[in-house]
PDB file of C-alpha atoms and ligand atoms in Angstrom:
ATOM      1  CA  MET A   1      -2.328  15.945  41.649  1.00 51.00           C
ATOM      2  CA  ASP A   2       0.643  14.287  39.965  1.00 51.00           C
ATOM      3  CA  LYS A   3       4.133  15.021  41.084  1.00 55.00           C
ATOM      4  CA  PRO A   4       6.341  16.442  38.307  1.00 56.00           C
ATOM      5  CA  ASP A   5       8.480  13.282  38.309  1.00 67.00           C
ATOM      6  CA  ASP A   6       5.413  11.209  37.391  1.00 91.00           C
ATOM      7  CA  VAL A   7       5.659  12.616  33.886  1.00 94.00           C
ATOM      8  CA  LEU A   8       7.437  10.064  31.736  1.00 94.00           C
ATOM      9  CA  LEU A   9       7.007  11.700  28.360  1.00 96.00           C
ATOM     10  CA  ASP A  10       6.350  15.401  27.863  1.00 97.00           C
ATOM     11  CA  ILE A  11       5.743  16.549  24.295  1.00 98.00           C
ATOM     12  CA  GLN A  12       5.464  20.260  23.610  1.00 98.00           C
ATOM     13  CA  HIS A  13       4.557  21.914  20.314  1.00 98.00           C
ATOM     14  CA  LEU A  14       5.678  19.028  18.172  1.00 98.00           C
ATOM     15  CA  HIS A  15       5.682  19.567  14.433  1.00 98.00           C
ATOM     16  CA  THR A  16       6.835  16.820  12.094  1.00 98.00           C
ATOM     17  CA  ALA A  17       7.041  17.883   8.482  1.00 98.00           C
ATOM     18  CA  PHE A  18       7.917  15.824   5.413  1.00 98.00           C
ATOM     19  CA  ARG A  19       9.726  17.286   2.463  1.00 97.00           C
ATOM     20  CA  ASN A  20       7.654  17.700  -0.660  1.00 94.00           C
ATOM     21  CA  GLY A  21       9.941  19.004  -3.394  1.00 93.00           C
ATOM     22  CA  ASP A  22      11.343  22.303  -2.122  1.00 93.00           C
ATOM     23  CA  ASP A  23       8.603  22.578   0.471  1.00 96.00           C
ATOM     24  CA  TYR A  24       7.599  20.793   3.681  1.00 96.00           C
ATOM     25  CA  PHE A  25       4.131  19.804   4.848  1.00 96.00           C
ATOM     26  CA  ASP A  26       3.200  19.248   8.481  1.00 96.00           C
ATOM     27  CA  ALA A  27       1.994  15.699   9.157  1.00 98.00           C
ATOM     28  CA  VAL A  28       2.011  16.460  12.897  1.00 98.00           C
ATOM     29  CA  ASN A  29       0.930  19.989  13.635  1.00 97.00           C
ATOM     30  CA  ASP A  30       1.560  21.438  17.097  1.00 98.00           C
ATOM     31  CA  VAL A  31       0.935  18.427  19.327  1.00 98.00           C
ATOM     32  CA  SER A  32       1.450  18.777  23.074  1.00 98.00           C
ATOM     33  CA  LEU A  33       0.770  15.968  25.537  1.00 97.00           C
ATOM     34  CA  GLU A  34       2.020  14.418  28.749  1.00 97.00           C
ATOM     35  CA  LEU A  35       2.247  10.717  29.446  1.00 96.00           C
ATOM     36  CA  HIS A  36       2.467   9.817  33.109  1.00 95.00           C
ATOM     37  CA  ARG A  37       4.046   6.738  34.640  1.00 93.00           C
ATOM     38  CA  ASN A  38       1.641   3.760  34.611  1.00 93.00           C
ATOM     39  CA  GLU A  39      -0.734   5.645  32.343  1.00 96.00           C
ATOM     40  CA  VAL A  40      -2.077   4.320  29.045  1.00 96.00           C
ATOM     41  CA  LEU A  41      -2.755   7.001  26.476  1.00 96.00           C
ATOM     42  CA  ALA A  42      -4.711   6.252  23.292  1.00 96.00           C
ATOM     43  CA  ILE A  43      -4.449   8.594  20.338  1.00 97.00           C
ATOM     44  CA  VAL A  44      -7.421   8.251  18.042  1.00 97.00           C
ATOM     45  CA  GLY A  45      -8.033   9.958  14.729  1.00 97.00           C
ATOM     46  CA  GLU A  46      -8.941   9.481  11.123  1.00 97.00           C
ATOM     47  CA  SER A  47      -6.577   7.811   8.686  1.00 97.00           C
ATOM     48  CA  GLY A  48      -3.756  10.135   7.679  1.00 97.00           C
ATOM     49  CA  CYS A  49      -4.149  12.503  10.641  1.00 97.00           C
ATOM     50  CA  GLY A  50      -0.601  11.765  11.825  1.00 98.00           C
ATOM     51  CA  LYS A  51      -0.821   9.107  14.568  1.00 97.00           C
ATOM     52  CA  SER A  52       1.982   6.943  13.175  1.00 96.00           C
ATOM     53  CA  THR A  53       4.086   9.997  12.380  1.00 97.00           C
ATOM     54  CA  LEU A  54       3.729  11.118  16.001  1.00 98.00           C
ATOM     55  CA  ALA A  55       4.835   7.658  17.186  1.00 96.00           C
ATOM     56  CA  THR A  56       7.785   7.464  14.809  1.00 96.00           C
ATOM     57  CA  SER A  57       8.813  10.981  15.877  1.00 97.00           C
ATOM     58  CA  ILE A  58       8.972   9.778  19.481  1.00 97.00           C
ATOM     59  CA  ILE A  59      11.077   6.778  18.576  1.00 95.00           C
ATOM     60  CA  GLY A  60      13.218   8.806  16.158  1.00 95.00           C
ATOM     61  CA  LEU A  61      12.742   6.762  13.021  1.00 92.00           C
ATOM     62  CA  HIS A  62      12.469   9.462  10.402  1.00 92.00           C
ATOM     63  CA  ASP A  63      14.917  10.070   7.626  1.00 92.00           C
ATOM     64  CA  PRO A  64      16.570  13.309   8.838  1.00 89.00           C
ATOM     65  CA  HIS A  65      17.248  14.499   5.281  1.00 93.00           C
ATOM     66  CA  ASN A  66      13.574  14.550   4.343  1.00 96.00           C
ATOM     67  CA  THR A  67      11.911  15.219   7.666  1.00 97.00           C
ATOM     68  CA  ARG A  68      11.917  18.253   9.912  1.00 97.00           C
ATOM     69  CA  VAL A  69      10.977  17.742  13.552  1.00 97.00           C
ATOM     70  CA  THR A  70      10.590  20.759  15.838  1.00 97.00           C
ATOM     71  CA  GLY A  71       9.302  21.242  19.371  1.00 98.00           C
ATOM     72  CA  THR A  72      10.386  19.094  22.305  1.00 98.00           C
ATOM     73  CA  ILE A  73       9.900  15.455  23.262  1.00 98.00           C
ATOM     74  CA  GLN A  74      11.187  15.198  26.797  1.00 97.00           C
ATOM     75  CA  TYR A  75      11.816  11.625  27.960  1.00 94.00           C
ATOM     76  CA  ASN A  76      13.377  11.444  31.414  1.00 88.00           C
ATOM     77  CA  THR A  77      16.277  13.871  31.154  1.00 90.00           C
ATOM     78  CA  TYR A  78      16.541  13.739  27.360  1.00 94.00           C
ATOM     79  CA  ASN A  79      14.969  15.888  24.680  1.00 97.00           C
ATOM     80  CA  LEU A  80      14.536  13.280  21.923  1.00 96.00           C
ATOM     81  CA  VAL A  81      14.270  15.879  19.166  1.00 96.00           C
ATOM     82  CA  GLY A  82      17.682  15.909  17.526  1.00 93.00           C
ATOM     83  CA  LEU A  83      19.147  13.457  20.049  1.00 94.00           C
ATOM     84  CA  ASN A  84      22.232  11.687  18.728  1.00 93.00           C
ATOM     85  CA  GLU A  85      21.770   8.089  17.622  1.00 92.00           C
ATOM     86  CA  LYS A  86      24.166   6.628  20.164  1.00 93.00           C
ATOM     87  CA  LEU A  87      22.159   8.004  23.079  1.00 93.00           C
ATOM     88  CA  TYR A  88      18.869   7.089  21.417  1.00 93.00           C
ATOM     89  CA  ASN A  89      19.966   3.489  21.029  1.00 91.00           C
ATOM     90  CA  GLN A  90      20.482   3.164  24.767  1.00 90.00           C
ATOM     91  CA  PHE A  91      16.728   3.088  25.291  1.00 88.00           C
ATOM     92  CA  ARG A  92      15.161   2.651  21.838  1.00 91.00           C
ATOM     93  CA  GLY A  93      13.889  -0.933  21.697  1.00 89.00           C
ATOM     94  CA  LYS A  94      14.318  -1.263  25.456  1.00 91.00           C
ATOM     95  CA  ASP A  95      12.321   1.479  27.187  1.00 92.00           C
ATOM     96  CA  ILE A  96      10.493   2.795  24.121  1.00 93.00           C
ATOM     97  CA  GLY A  97       9.159   0.399  21.515  1.00 91.00           C
ATOM     98  CA  MET A  98       6.725   0.450  18.664  1.00 90.00           C
ATOM     99  CA  ILE A  99       4.446  -2.204  17.207  1.00 87.00           C
ATOM    100  CA  PHE A 100       4.100  -1.257  13.566  1.00 86.00           C
ATOM    101  CA  GLN A 101       0.935  -1.450  11.530  1.00 85.00           C
ATOM    102  CA  ASP A 102       0.959  -4.508   9.288  1.00 81.00           C
ATOM    103  CA  PRO A 103       3.662  -6.332  11.256  1.00 69.00           C
ATOM    104  CA  LEU A 104       4.153  -8.953   8.545  1.00 68.00           C
ATOM    105  CA  ALA A 105       5.329  -6.279   6.130  1.00 78.00           C
ATOM    106  CA  ALA A 106       7.479  -4.749   8.881  1.00 79.00           C
ATOM    107  CA  LEU A 107       9.672  -7.853   9.071  1.00 83.00           C
ATOM    108  CA  ASN A 108      12.867  -7.963   7.066  1.00 87.00           C
ATOM    109  CA  PRO A 109      12.210 -10.671   4.439  1.00 87.00           C
ATOM    110  CA  LEU A 110      15.900 -11.625   4.257  1.00 90.00           C
ATOM    111  CA  MET A 111      16.462 -12.136   7.970  1.00 92.00           C
ATOM    112  CA  ARG A 112      15.396 -15.125  10.047  1.00 94.00           C
ATOM    113  CA  ILE A 113      12.394 -14.381  12.278  1.00 93.00           C
ATOM    114  CA  GLY A 114      14.305 -15.598  15.334  1.00 96.00           C
ATOM    115  CA  ASP A 115      17.219 -13.268  14.611  1.00 96.00           C
ATOM    116  CA  GLN A 116      14.847 -10.307  14.254  1.00 93.00           C
ATOM    117  CA  ILE A 117      13.208 -11.017  17.586  1.00 93.00           C
ATOM    118  CA  ALA A 118      16.589 -11.600  19.236  1.00 96.00           C
ATOM    119  CA  GLU A 119      18.064  -8.340  17.912  1.00 93.00           C
ATOM    120  CA  THR A 120      16.770  -6.280  20.820  1.00 93.00           C
ATOM    121  CA  LEU A 121      18.167  -8.874  23.256  1.00 96.00           C
ATOM    122  CA  VAL A 122      21.596  -8.552  21.613  1.00 96.00           C
ATOM    123  CA  TYR A 123      21.623  -4.781  22.115  1.00 93.00           C
ATOM    124  CA  HIS A 124      19.964  -4.521  25.508  1.00 94.00           C
ATOM    125  CA  THR A 125      20.821  -7.633  27.539  1.00 95.00           C
ATOM    126  CA  ASP A 126      23.843  -9.706  28.525  1.00 96.00           C
ATOM    127  CA  MET A 127      22.179 -12.951  27.431  1.00 97.00           C
ATOM    128  CA  THR A 128      24.287 -15.586  25.720  1.00 97.00           C
ATOM    129  CA  LYS A 129      23.303 -16.765  22.252  1.00 97.00           C
ATOM    130  CA  GLU A 130      21.763 -19.924  23.740  1.00 97.00           C
ATOM    131  CA  GLN A 131      19.744 -17.868  26.240  1.00 98.00           C
ATOM    132  CA  ARG A 132      18.531 -15.602  23.471  1.00 97.00           C
ATOM    133  CA  GLN A 133      17.478 -18.528  21.320  1.00 96.00           C
ATOM    134  CA  GLN A 134      15.577 -20.003  24.259  1.00 97.00           C
ATOM    135  CA  ARG A 135      13.884 -16.654  24.966  1.00 97.00           C
ATOM    136  CA  VAL A 136      12.819 -16.358  21.326  1.00 97.00           C
ATOM    137  CA  LEU A 137      11.188 -19.772  21.574  1.00 96.00           C
ATOM    138  CA  GLU A 138       9.367 -18.730  24.749  1.00 97.00           C
ATOM    139  CA  LEU A 139       8.136 -15.510  23.152  1.00 96.00           C
ATOM    140  CA  LEU A 140       6.879 -17.247  20.004  1.00 95.00           C
ATOM    141  CA  ASP A 141       5.158 -19.814  22.195  1.00 95.00           C
ATOM    142  CA  GLN A 142       3.607 -17.119  24.412  1.00 96.00           C
ATOM    143  CA  VAL A 143       1.859 -15.509  21.460  1.00 93.00           C
ATOM    144  CA  GLY A 144       0.505 -18.871  20.322  1.00 94.00           C
ATOM    145  CA  ILE A 145       2.775 -19.591  17.366  1.00 91.00           C
ATOM    146  CA  PRO A 146       2.651 -23.339  16.716  1.00 90.00           C
ATOM    147  CA  GLU A 147       6.012 -25.069  16.243  1.00 92.00           C
ATOM    148  CA  PRO A 148       8.035 -22.053  17.387  1.00 94.00           C
ATOM    149  CA  ALA A 149      11.383 -23.681  16.587  1.00 94.00           C
ATOM    150  CA  GLU A 150      10.412 -23.945  12.937  1.00 93.00           C
ATOM    151  CA  TRP A 151       9.381 -20.279  12.862  1.00 91.00           C
ATOM    152  CA  ARG A 152      12.493 -19.158  14.634  1.00 93.00           C
ATOM    153  CA  GLY A 153      14.671 -20.533  11.849  1.00 93.00           C
ATOM    154  CA  SER A 154      12.491 -19.300   8.974  1.00 92.00           C
ATOM    155  CA  THR A 155      12.561 -16.034   7.079  1.00 89.00           C
ATOM    156  CA  PRO A 156       9.236 -14.170   6.702  1.00 83.00           C
ATOM    157  CA  THR A 157       9.097 -15.218   3.062  1.00 78.00           C
ATOM    158  CA  ASN A 158       9.242 -18.949   3.840  1.00 67.00           C
ATOM    159  CA  TYR A 159       7.356 -19.176   7.148  1.00 61.00           C
ATOM    160  CA  PRO A 160       5.576 -22.456   7.647  1.00 56.00           C
ATOM    161  CA  VAL A 161       2.334 -22.574   5.659  1.00 50.00           C
ATOM    162  CA  GLY A 162      -0.887 -22.267   7.624  1.00 48.00           C
ATOM    163  CA  CYS A 163       0.480 -20.055  10.389  1.00 49.00           C
ATOM    164  CA  VAL A 164      -0.227 -16.623   8.903  1.00 47.00           C
ATOM    165  CA  ASN A 165      -2.551 -14.266  10.769  1.00 45.00           C
ATOM    166  CA  GLY A 166      -3.507 -17.098  13.088  1.00 40.00           C
TER     167      GLY A 166
HETATM  168  N1  ATP F 201       7.559   9.016   5.226  1.00 78.87           N
HETATM  169  C1  ATP F 201       6.611   9.848   4.776  1.00 78.87           C
HETATM  170  N2  ATP F 201       6.882  10.729   3.796  1.00 78.87           N
HETATM  171  C2  ATP F 201       5.958  11.593   3.347  1.00 78.87           C
HETATM  172  N3  ATP F 201       4.694  11.656   3.834  1.00 78.87           N
HETATM  173  C3  ATP F 201       4.358  10.801   4.803  1.00 78.87           C
HETATM  174  C4  ATP F 201       5.298   9.845   5.325  1.00 78.87           C
HETATM  175  N4  ATP F 201       4.686   9.130   6.301  1.00 78.87           N
HETATM  176  C5  ATP F 201       3.426   9.612   6.378  1.00 78.87           C
HETATM  177  N5  ATP F 201       3.227  10.608   5.475  1.00 78.87           N
HETATM  178  C6  ATP F 201       2.002  11.406   5.325  1.00 78.87           C
HETATM  179  O1  ATP F 201       1.773  12.053   6.576  1.00 78.87           O
HETATM  180  C7  ATP F 201       0.393  12.078   6.877  1.00 78.87           C
HETATM  181  C8  ATP F 201       0.140  11.354   8.196  1.00 78.87           C
HETATM  182  O2  ATP F 201       0.358   9.968   7.997  1.00 78.87           O
HETATM  183  P1  ATP F 201       0.321   8.907   9.186  1.00 78.87           P
HETATM  184  O3  ATP F 201       0.782   7.615   8.599  1.00 78.87           O
HETATM  185  O4  ATP F 201       1.063   9.437  10.351  1.00 78.87           O
HETATM  186  O5  ATP F 201      -1.238   8.841   9.543  1.00 78.87           O
HETATM  187  P2  ATP F 201      -2.031   7.862  10.521  1.00 78.87           P
HETATM  188  O6  ATP F 201      -2.868   8.733  11.406  1.00 78.87           O
HETATM  189  O7  ATP F 201      -1.082   6.936  11.181  1.00 78.87           O
HETATM  190  O8  ATP F 201      -2.975   7.075   9.501  1.00 78.87           O
HETATM  191  P3  ATP F 201      -3.549   5.576   9.591  1.00 78.87           P
HETATM  192  O9  ATP F 201      -4.708   5.618  10.561  1.00 78.87           O
HETATM  193  O10 ATP F 201      -4.002   5.300   8.194  1.00 78.87           O
HETATM  194  O11 ATP F 201      -2.446   4.680  10.041  1.00 78.87           O
HETATM  195  C9  ATP F 201      -0.319  11.449   5.683  1.00 78.87           C
HETATM  196  O12 ATP F 201      -0.703  12.495   4.812  1.00 78.87           O
HETATM  197  C10 ATP F 201       0.754  10.582   5.054  1.00 78.87           C
HETATM  198  O13 ATP F 201       0.539  10.407   3.670  1.00 78.87           O
HETATM  199 MG1   MG F 202      -0.849   4.843  11.191  1.00 78.87          MG
END
């Protein structure tokens, strides 16, 4: 039996609805789940059933003017639903992250790849610029990117030829 403090994420009656004209439609409809420390939880379902919308609701990435999120997403002591951005940013990208579908399209085409990877280090660590640049190289190398220094300085639109989807 798990102790109550083993629960890392506790979602109750989550509804995420997108505006459609004057109306809203529920992309996530009454989801409740608990994620425990050291647990891996897979959410499986047909295309369009709301998996990504559930994930982006947890990480708080919806446009508040066109999205209505109700229910609770309890993370540690915080209810993430309606949490102010300043508090969110303390752990978004540090404790809670998201790997987007189609990561190539998720990169900002105008920003160097190295700067995009380093962004989270700027916000969440005390590393110097040199340390961050070194860490970016290590990370690119770890995932098997050849010539990481060249990638680090490139934008997604001019990445070195022959390295895509490798
Ligand atoms: N920003 C948005 N605005 C309006 N509707 C959206 C938005 N994002 C997703 N939807 C709609 O919400 C529903 C759920 O989409 P979602 O992307 O969460 O599904 P999914 O389960 O992740 O699908 P897939 O397996 O294809 O990735 C779909 O009907 C989709 O068209
Ligand atoms: Mg998806």
